[in-house]
Tab-separated table of C-alpha atoms in Angstrom:
chain	number	residue	atom	x	y	z
A	1	MET	CA	185.300	98.679	104.423
A	2	ASN	CA	188.865	100.130	105.486
A	3	THR	CA	188.568	103.321	107.106
A	4	VAL	CA	191.735	102.843	109.034
A	5	GLY	CA	193.707	106.532	108.689
A	6	HIS	CA	190.631	108.497	108.851
A	7	PRO	CA	189.672	109.493	111.949
A	8	VAL	CA	185.661	110.375	112.862
A	9	PRO	CA	185.272	113.056	115.672
A	10	ASP	CA	182.916	112.257	118.606
A	11	GLY	CA	179.576	114.019	119.178
A	12	THR	CA	176.296	114.507	117.154
A	13	GLN	CA	177.988	116.288	114.129
A	14	HIS	CA	178.422	114.552	110.305
A	15	PRO	CA	181.433	112.389	110.775
A	16	LYS	CA	183.686	114.331	108.365
A	17	GLY	CA	186.578	111.850	108.607
A	18	VAL	CA	184.080	109.221	106.626
A	19	PRO	CA	184.960	109.393	102.968
A	20	SER	CA	181.671	110.111	100.786
A	21	MET	CA	180.452	109.826	97.242
A	22	PRO	CA	178.003	112.197	95.627
A	23	SER	CA	174.605	110.708	94.906
A	24	THR	CA	172.248	111.231	92.159
A	25	ASN	CA	170.361	114.008	93.750
A	26	GLY	CA	173.494	116.083	95.234
A	27	THR	CA	173.722	114.974	98.671
A	28	HIS	CA	176.128	112.496	99.918
A	29	ARG	CA	175.960	108.657	100.481
A	30	PRO	CA	177.905	106.076	102.504
A	31	PRO	CA	181.251	104.855	100.801
A	32	GLU	CA	181.632	101.783	99.081
A	33	VAL	CA	177.650	100.657	98.894
A	34	ASP	CA	178.029	100.527	95.067
A	35	ASP	CA	180.547	97.822	95.471
A	36	LEU	CA	179.135	95.332	98.281
A	37	SER	CA	178.863	92.358	96.124
A	38	ASP	CA	181.819	92.580	93.643
A	39	SER	CA	183.399	89.935	95.009
A	40	SER	CA	181.269	87.491	94.407
A	41	SER	CA	179.923	88.784	91.014
A	42	ASN	CA	182.365	86.041	89.066
A	43	ASN	CA	180.368	83.231	90.785
A	44	SER	CA	178.127	80.824	88.528
A	45	TYR	CA	175.277	81.055	90.487
A	46	ASP	CA	175.116	84.727	90.725
A	47	ALA	CA	171.918	86.193	90.777
A	48	ARG	CA	172.407	88.387	87.770
A	49	ASP	CA	172.272	85.232	85.631
A	50	SER	CA	168.603	85.398	86.353
A	51	PHE	CA	167.680	89.050	86.011
A	52	SER	CA	165.252	90.307	83.726
A	53	ARG	CA	166.827	93.141	81.364
A	54	GLU	CA	164.432	95.408	83.372
A	55	LEU	CA	164.805	95.815	87.491
A	56	PRO	CA	161.998	95.259	89.627
A	57	PRO	CA	161.200	98.089	91.854
A	58	LEU	CA	162.508	97.597	95.487
A	59	GLN	CA	159.775	99.103	97.393
A	60	ALA	CA	156.158	98.071	97.324
A	61	GLN	CA	153.065	100.129	98.379
A	62	SER	CA	151.387	99.515	101.685
A	63	ALA	CA	148.402	97.599	102.290
A	64	LEU	CA	146.571	100.740	103.494
A	65	GLU	CA	147.568	102.318	99.906
A	66	GLU	CA	145.910	99.181	98.241
A	67	PHE	CA	142.844	98.744	100.681
A	68	ASP	CA	140.901	101.362	102.229
A	69	GLN	CA	140.295	99.903	105.746
A	70	MET	CA	139.390	103.658	107.311
A	71	ARG	CA	136.293	104.220	105.382
A	72	PRO	CA	133.909	106.340	107.885
A	73	LEU	CA	130.229	105.238	108.387
A	74	SER	CA	127.623	107.513	107.357
A	75	GLY	CA	125.416	107.158	109.891
A	76	ASP	CA	123.904	104.096	111.476
A	77	LEU	CA	123.324	101.790	108.162
A	78	LEU	CA	121.250	98.955	108.297
A	79	GLY	CA	123.657	95.938	109.361
A	80	SER	CA	126.130	98.182	110.066
A	81	PHE	CA	127.299	96.518	113.767
A	82	ASP	CA	125.912	92.763	112.242
A	83	LEU	CA	128.861	90.101	112.700
A	84	VAL	CA	129.959	88.896	109.782
A	85	ALA	CA	132.454	85.920	108.919
A	86	PRO	CA	136.295	86.913	107.891
A	87	PRO	CA	137.060	87.332	104.371
A	88	ASP	CA	138.095	84.525	102.313
A	89	GLU	CA	142.112	83.838	102.198
A	90	ALA	CA	141.926	85.016	98.652
A	91	HIS	CA	140.394	88.052	99.213
A	92	ARG	CA	142.321	89.397	102.130
A	93	PRO	CA	144.894	92.704	101.473
A	94	PHE	CA	148.475	91.455	101.436
A	95	SER	CA	150.464	90.920	104.343
A	96	LEU	CA	153.847	91.809	104.387
A	97	GLU	CA	154.464	90.534	107.472
A	98	THR	CA	152.721	87.156	106.307
A	99	ARG	CA	155.338	86.974	103.213
A	100	THR	CA	158.636	87.243	104.974
A	101	GLU	CA	157.547	84.733	107.731
A	102	GLN	CA	156.905	82.563	104.326
A	103	LEU	CA	160.435	83.755	103.256
A	104	PHE	CA	162.303	82.510	105.985
A	105	SER	CA	160.253	79.533	106.882
A	106	ARG	CA	161.380	75.918	106.756
A	107	GLU	CA	158.721	75.242	103.733
A	108	HIS	CA	160.965	77.551	101.733
A	109	LEU	CA	164.029	75.575	102.215
A	110	GLN	CA	161.948	72.365	101.531
A	111	VAL	CA	161.638	73.752	98.357
A	112	VAL	CA	164.952	74.202	97.614
A	113	PHE	CA	165.736	70.606	98.456
A	114	SER	CA	163.089	69.146	96.443
A	115	ASN	CA	164.967	71.046	93.342
A	116	PRO	CA	168.469	69.601	92.090
A	117	THR	CA	169.174	72.872	90.675
A	118	LEU	CA	168.080	74.830	93.337
A	119	LEU	CA	169.684	72.878	95.802
A	120	LEU	CA	173.098	73.184	93.737
A	121	ARG	CA	172.466	76.585	93.696
A	122	PHE	CA	172.234	76.677	97.408
A	123	THR	CA	175.104	74.337	97.882
A	124	ALA	CA	177.731	76.429	95.555
A	125	PHE	CA	176.687	79.692	97.832
A	126	LEU	CA	177.552	77.579	101.168
A	127	SER	CA	180.857	76.522	99.727
A	128	THR	CA	181.709	80.233	98.672
A	129	HIS	CA	180.511	82.165	101.519
A	130	CYS	CA	179.577	79.939	104.613
A	131	PRO	CA	182.287	76.892	104.202
A	132	SER	CA	181.753	76.149	107.932
A	133	SER	CA	177.950	75.089	107.020
A	134	VAL	CA	178.763	72.512	104.222
A	135	PRO	CA	179.419	69.997	106.776
A	136	LEU	CA	175.991	70.673	108.279
A	137	LEU	CA	174.488	70.297	104.749
A	138	ILE	CA	175.993	66.715	103.769
A	139	TYR	CA	175.236	65.875	107.550
A	140	TYR	CA	171.678	66.302	106.722
A	141	LEU	CA	171.919	64.896	103.174
A	142	ASP	CA	173.325	61.800	104.635
A	143	ALA	CA	170.963	60.998	107.679
A	144	LEU	CA	167.665	61.761	105.088
A	145	LYS	CA	169.139	58.981	103.017
A	146	ALA	CA	169.607	56.799	105.730
A	147	LEU	CA	165.799	57.656	106.677
A	148	ARG	CA	164.780	56.927	103.362
A	149	ALA	CA	166.590	53.370	103.290
A	150	ILE	CA	165.123	52.438	106.282
A	151	LYS	CA	161.654	53.569	104.745
A	152	TYR	CA	162.218	51.299	101.894
A	153	SER	CA	163.537	48.465	103.873
A	154	ASN	CA	160.326	48.453	105.890
A	155	ALA	CA	158.410	48.434	102.778
A	156	VAL	CA	160.089	45.879	101.307
A	157	ALA	CA	159.758	43.866	104.632
A	158	GLU	CA	156.061	44.464	104.889
A	159	ALA	CA	155.379	43.151	101.202
A	160	LEU	CA	156.864	39.719	102.413
A	161	SER	CA	154.370	36.850	102.034
A	162	PRO	CA	153.885	33.877	104.553
A	163	ILE	CA	155.162	30.475	102.463
A	164	ARG	CA	153.315	27.310	102.994
A	165	GLY	CA	155.210	24.568	104.881
A	166	HIS	CA	157.093	27.499	106.683
A	167	ASN	CA	155.702	28.511	109.537
A	168	PHE	CA	158.124	31.280	110.602
A	169	THR	CA	156.927	32.867	107.511
A	170	SER	CA	153.902	33.253	108.953
A	171	SER	CA	154.030	36.077	111.394
A	172	PRO	CA	154.881	39.982	110.146
A	173	VAL	CA	158.030	41.423	110.216
A	174	GLN	CA	158.173	44.423	112.765
A	175	ALA	CA	159.218	47.802	111.368
A	176	THR	CA	162.223	49.441	111.759
A	177	ILE	CA	162.506	53.060	113.316
A	178	ASN	CA	165.100	55.374	114.673
A	179	PRO	CA	163.933	58.147	116.593
A	180	VAL	CA	167.267	59.550	117.164
A	181	LEU	CA	168.559	59.621	113.373
A	182	GLU	CA	164.717	61.611	112.767
A	183	ASP	CA	165.803	64.056	115.522
A	184	LYS	CA	169.165	64.746	114.231
A	185	ALA	CA	167.867	65.465	110.683
A	186	ALA	CA	165.630	67.455	111.962
A	187	GLN	CA	168.000	69.593	114.081
A	188	ALA	CA	170.270	69.900	111.276
A	189	PHE	CA	167.790	70.926	109.098
A	190	ASP	CA	165.987	73.709	111.801
A	191	ALA	CA	170.314	74.987	111.707
A	192	LEU	CA	170.129	75.641	107.864
A	193	VAL	CA	166.599	77.125	107.837
A	194	GLU	CA	167.882	79.585	111.147
A	195	ASP	CA	171.163	80.716	109.858
A	196	ASP	CA	171.875	79.820	106.041
A	197	LEU	CA	168.698	80.410	104.330
A	198	PRO	CA	168.907	83.961	105.626
A	199	ALA	CA	172.220	84.368	104.395
A	200	TYR	CA	171.341	83.127	101.217
A	201	ILE	CA	168.614	85.122	100.874
A	202	THR	CA	170.442	88.543	101.704
A	203	HIS	CA	172.993	87.344	99.049
A	204	MET	CA	170.842	87.383	96.410
A	205	TYR	CA	169.128	90.655	97.500
A	206	ILE	CA	172.347	92.524	97.727
A	207	GLN	CA	172.840	91.345	93.798
A	208	ILE	CA	169.732	93.068	92.711
A	209	VAL	CA	170.168	96.265	95.283
A	210	SER	CA	173.583	96.859	94.053
A	211	LEU	CA	173.147	96.305	90.195
A	212	SER	CA	170.244	99.200	91.113
A	213	ILE	CA	172.675	101.375	92.606
A	214	SER	CA	175.570	101.013	89.628
A	215	GLN	CA	172.167	101.557	86.978
A	216	ARG	CA	171.197	104.594	88.950
A	217	ILE	CA	174.956	106.395	89.042
A	218	THR	CA	175.422	105.490	85.337
A	219	GLY	CA	171.950	106.575	84.195
A	220	THR	CA	171.121	103.330	82.816
A	221	LEU	CA	168.050	102.738	85.069
A	222	ALA	CA	164.749	102.744	83.823
A	223	PRO	CA	162.551	105.656	84.351
A	224	HIS	CA	159.739	104.083	85.984
A	225	LEU	CA	161.938	102.605	88.315
A	226	ARG	CA	163.837	105.719	89.617
A	227	GLU	CA	161.014	106.635	91.881
A	228	ALA	CA	161.479	103.422	93.484
A	229	SER	CA	164.744	103.928	94.078
A	230	GLU	CA	165.038	107.336	95.117
A	231	GLY	CA	167.365	107.849	98.582
A	232	LEU	CA	168.997	104.534	97.539
A	233	ALA	CA	172.284	104.201	99.298
A	234	GLU	CA	171.399	107.268	101.457
A	235	CYS	CA	169.768	105.901	104.216
A	236	PHE	CA	172.326	105.315	107.277
A	237	VAL	CA	173.248	105.414	110.617
A	238	VAL	CA	176.084	106.001	112.486
A	239	THR	CA	176.521	104.595	115.959
A	240	ASP	CA	179.238	105.032	118.709
A	241	VAL	CA	180.610	101.302	120.026
A	242	THR	CA	182.322	102.957	122.677
A	243	ARG	CA	179.138	104.335	124.319
A	244	PRO	CA	176.775	101.855	126.609
A	245	ASP	CA	174.295	100.451	124.219
A	246	ASN	CA	176.122	101.525	120.983
A	247	PRO	CA	173.700	104.286	120.467
A	248	ILE	CA	172.809	106.355	117.284
A	249	VAL	CA	175.339	109.579	117.327
A	250	PHE	CA	174.037	110.572	113.300
A	251	ALA	CA	171.347	109.660	110.925
A	252	SER	CA	170.671	110.894	107.771
A	253	GLU	CA	167.630	112.578	106.234
A	254	GLU	CA	166.754	109.849	104.589
A	255	PHE	CA	166.796	107.530	107.418
A	256	ASN	CA	164.416	109.804	109.096
A	257	ARG	CA	162.038	109.858	106.378
A	258	THR	CA	162.208	106.376	105.431
A	259	THR	CA	161.466	104.977	109.441
A	260	GLN	CA	159.382	108.436	110.231
A	261	TYR	CA	161.437	109.194	113.349
A	262	GLY	CA	162.776	112.578	113.956
A	263	MET	CA	166.209	113.597	114.644
A	264	SER	CA	166.013	114.037	117.997
A	265	TYR	CA	164.362	110.812	118.942
A	266	VAL	CA	166.775	108.450	117.292
A	267	ILE	CA	169.846	110.492	118.343
A	268	GLY	CA	171.140	108.901	122.009
A	269	ARG	CA	169.008	105.829	120.976
A	270	ASN	CA	170.106	101.829	120.191
A	271	CYS	CA	168.484	101.262	116.542
A	272	ARG	CA	166.218	98.262	118.361
A	273	PHE	CA	163.269	101.030	118.225
A	274	LEU	CA	162.617	99.665	114.726
A	275	GLN	CA	161.909	96.118	115.703
A	276	GLY	CA	158.390	94.685	116.003
A	277	PRO	CA	156.358	91.716	116.773
A	278	LYS	CA	157.336	90.232	113.368
A	279	THR	CA	161.224	90.561	113.650
A	280	ASN	CA	163.249	87.479	113.462
A	281	MET	CA	165.287	87.208	117.022
A	282	SER	CA	167.952	85.250	115.169
A	283	SER	CA	168.569	88.151	112.722
A	284	ILE	CA	168.769	90.727	115.603
A	285	ARG	CA	171.592	87.723	117.399
A	286	ARG	CA	173.637	87.725	114.560
A	287	ILE	CA	173.390	91.919	114.184
A	288	ARG	CA	174.526	92.281	118.043
A	289	ASP	CA	177.491	89.617	117.410
A	290	ALA	CA	178.452	90.763	114.512
A	291	THR	CA	178.649	94.463	115.908
A	292	GLN	CA	180.432	93.057	118.806
A	293	GLY	CA	182.877	91.217	117.039
A	294	GLY	CA	184.019	94.349	114.882
A	295	ARG	CA	182.761	92.523	111.735
A	296	GLU	CA	180.946	93.570	108.532
A	297	HIS	CA	177.693	91.518	108.151
A	298	CYS	CA	174.529	92.184	106.118
A	299	GLU	CA	170.732	91.075	106.998
A	300	VAL	CA	167.329	90.986	105.499
A	301	PHE	CA	164.701	91.151	108.320
A	302	LEU	CA	161.749	93.330	109.285
A	303	ASN	CA	161.263	96.212	110.386
A	304	TYR	CA	158.578	98.987	111.383
A	305	ARG	CA	158.048	102.419	110.915
A	306	ARG	CA	156.948	105.175	113.522
A	307	ASP	CA	153.216	104.714	112.222
A	308	GLY	CA	153.582	100.573	112.580
A	309	SER	CA	153.787	99.942	109.092
A	310	PRO	CA	156.231	97.012	108.396
A	311	PHE	CA	159.243	97.092	105.475
A	312	VAL	CA	161.882	94.620	104.914
A	313	ASN	CA	165.217	96.309	105.833
A	314	LEU	CA	168.102	94.992	104.069
A	315	LEU	CA	170.786	96.640	106.556
A	316	MET	CA	174.748	96.405	105.962
A	317	ILE	CA	176.861	97.583	108.961
A	318	ALA	CA	180.251	97.790	108.791
A	319	PRO	CA	183.105	99.162	111.315
A	320	LEU	CA	185.075	102.557	110.909
A	321	CYS	CA	188.581	103.013	112.832
A	322	ASP	CA	190.232	105.635	113.974
A	323	SER	CA	194.299	106.694	112.904
A	324	ARG	CA	195.179	103.835	115.633
A	325	GLY	CA	193.201	101.137	114.168
A	326	GLN	CA	190.432	101.131	116.920
A	327	ILE	CA	187.249	100.692	115.602
A	328	ARG	CA	185.239	103.670	117.245
A	329	TYR	CA	181.777	103.672	115.144
A	330	HIS	CA	179.616	101.000	113.214
A	331	ILE	CA	178.048	102.410	110.092
A	332	GLY	CA	174.880	100.910	108.850
A	333	ALA	CA	173.045	101.517	105.574
A	334	GLN	CA	169.568	100.281	105.361
A	335	VAL	CA	167.278	99.688	101.720
A	336	ASP	CA	163.917	99.168	102.021
A	337	VAL	CA	163.413	95.828	99.913
A	338	SER	CA	159.888	95.306	100.133
A	339	GLY	CA	159.170	95.333	96.489
A	340	LEU	CA	161.339	92.484	96.337
A	341	VAL	CA	159.785	90.591	99.328
A	342	LYS	CA	156.225	91.133	97.837
A	343	ASP	CA	157.071	90.458	94.175
A	344	CYS	CA	159.336	87.315	95.333
A	345	THR	CA	161.796	88.496	92.984
A	346	ASP	CA	164.626	86.250	91.427
A	347	LEU	CA	163.845	83.963	94.027
A	348	GLU	CA	162.700	80.816	91.986
A	349	SER	CA	161.893	78.656	94.879
A	350	PHE	CA	160.046	81.372	96.894
A	351	GLN	CA	157.663	82.230	93.999
A	352	GLN	CA	157.030	78.228	93.736
A	353	LEU	CA	156.082	78.586	97.706
A	354	VAL	CA	153.834	81.498	97.094
A	355	MET	CA	152.295	79.636	94.177
A	356	ASP	CA	151.851	75.983	95.931
A	357	ARG	CA	149.892	78.080	99.049
A	358	LYS	CA	147.541	80.081	96.616
A	359	GLU	CA	146.804	76.910	95.424
A	360	GLY	CA	146.645	75.194	98.615
A	361	GLN	CA	149.441	72.801	98.646
A	362	THR	CA	151.705	72.177	101.573
A	363	PRO	CA	155.054	71.501	100.384
A	364	GLN	CA	156.369	68.157	101.931
A	365	VAL	CA	159.709	67.047	103.343
A	366	ASP	CA	161.070	65.747	100.461
A	367	GLY	CA	159.157	68.020	98.408
A	368	VAL	CA	158.152	65.514	95.820
A	369	ASP	CA	155.529	62.791	95.619
A	370	GLU	CA	155.653	59.141	96.412
A	371	ALA	CA	156.486	58.426	92.825
A	372	GLN	CA	159.189	60.599	92.478
A	373	ARG	CA	161.060	60.026	95.660
A	374	LYS	CA	163.621	57.461	95.014
A	375	ASP	CA	164.939	59.059	91.459
A	376	GLU	CA	164.429	62.501	92.813
A	377	PHE	CA	166.431	62.370	96.008
A	378	GLN	CA	169.081	59.947	94.028
A	379	GLU	CA	169.421	63.090	91.603
A	380	VAL	CA	169.812	65.135	93.925
A	381	SER	CA	172.439	63.748	95.954
A	382	GLU	CA	174.554	62.963	92.957
A	383	SER	CA	174.391	66.553	91.916
A	384	CYS	CA	175.630	67.485	95.118
A	385	ARG	CA	178.263	65.147	95.371
A	386	VAL	CA	179.505	66.263	91.648
A	387	TYR	CA	179.736	69.644	92.698
A	388	PHE	CA	181.827	68.788	95.704
A	389	ASP	CA	184.126	66.797	93.162
A	390	HIS	CA	184.730	69.826	91.369
A	391	LEU	CA	186.096	71.290	94.858
A	392	ARG	CA	189.143	69.389	94.746
A	393	ASP	CA	192.655	71.050	94.592
A	394	PRO	CA	195.319	70.092	92.131
A	395	ALA	CA	196.577	67.272	94.463
A	396	GLY	CA	193.472	66.307	94.536
A	397	ILE	CA	192.756	66.428	98.211
A	398	SER	CA	188.973	67.803	98.625
A	399	ILE	CA	188.343	71.156	100.912
A	400	MET	CA	186.059	69.137	102.755
A	401	SER	CA	188.880	67.659	104.749
A	402	GLU	CA	190.371	71.136	105.728
A	403	ILE	CA	186.510	72.084	106.935
A	404	PRO	CA	186.192	71.696	110.758
A	405	VAL	CA	183.463	69.484	111.174
A	406	ALA	CA	181.003	70.616	114.110
A	407	GLN	CA	181.019	68.343	117.221
């Protein structure tokens, strides 16, 4: 977001220097919110390719709205204070915190790696938006291939049978293990889970939100979704990076309604009051690094309202500069995407994970059974290699040679 030449005054007044655009309800919203993902709209793995004709609701009802957990007792009923067993897993109320943990879990990425199509889509995203992570992905795939080769060699060696007349064949062959390689592969996978999986999920949700904003502005949004997207692109805050702890100096009315915190409370405070027990600290670290570095950044993570109820926040931050090009403020726009997380919208891998959890299945590291491991991984590796072959320039030099490999 280029705001050079548009100074923003100090204080808690609305930053008049920030260009604004009218929204559908007559108020103003931050600039360029509806253009957040135009640069990636031409990618073959764009989430819009998988959209249904009707957009999903972005928000979701809270658990208290679906399950009355505060029904008062009408007198001392018989058995009212007896100890009872906890409810079955199938009858427990929906937990947004649990669903969000599943969204960013190792099991979710394992499902992605188990499907060649999903892995190719994930690889294409890294190549375009996180090229520095591509060497890590290849490192993990090669390490996994080596571990499976060791496992295959052990299986072949175990099947060796003694030969009569050759005493040296009577003793069993000792299995080969490589714990160092196993540890390195696990660390590479954990790094992909911590940083690259959240970036991929954020990118997918930005596509949905951007399309919702575009259709709402043009009046083509379905009637049953208009209420769910009310106030969309109008929830934002402005923070002053020149003051200690980067406090909020302006907050929109929609921010007050979404978070349930009044203006008198939020002004002068850092946004960390929205954090809670299940907020991902890796997300907070990435946001802090982007703010200190003066970079635009988008993140999906769990926040909490004043009453303690959780919501999934799609945060988009960008620096605001004065007339001399110095960063004075940061603007942060929030979108409640709890409905997308609850319904696993447009994330095939997440839908599969939730379905497996309901059926009591535990995703394997490979994501496939014994009979399919060899052919499945060979197909995955070949798919990735085919994709990387398409990344060569006209001179035939792979872009991989230009990407620095992490030491």
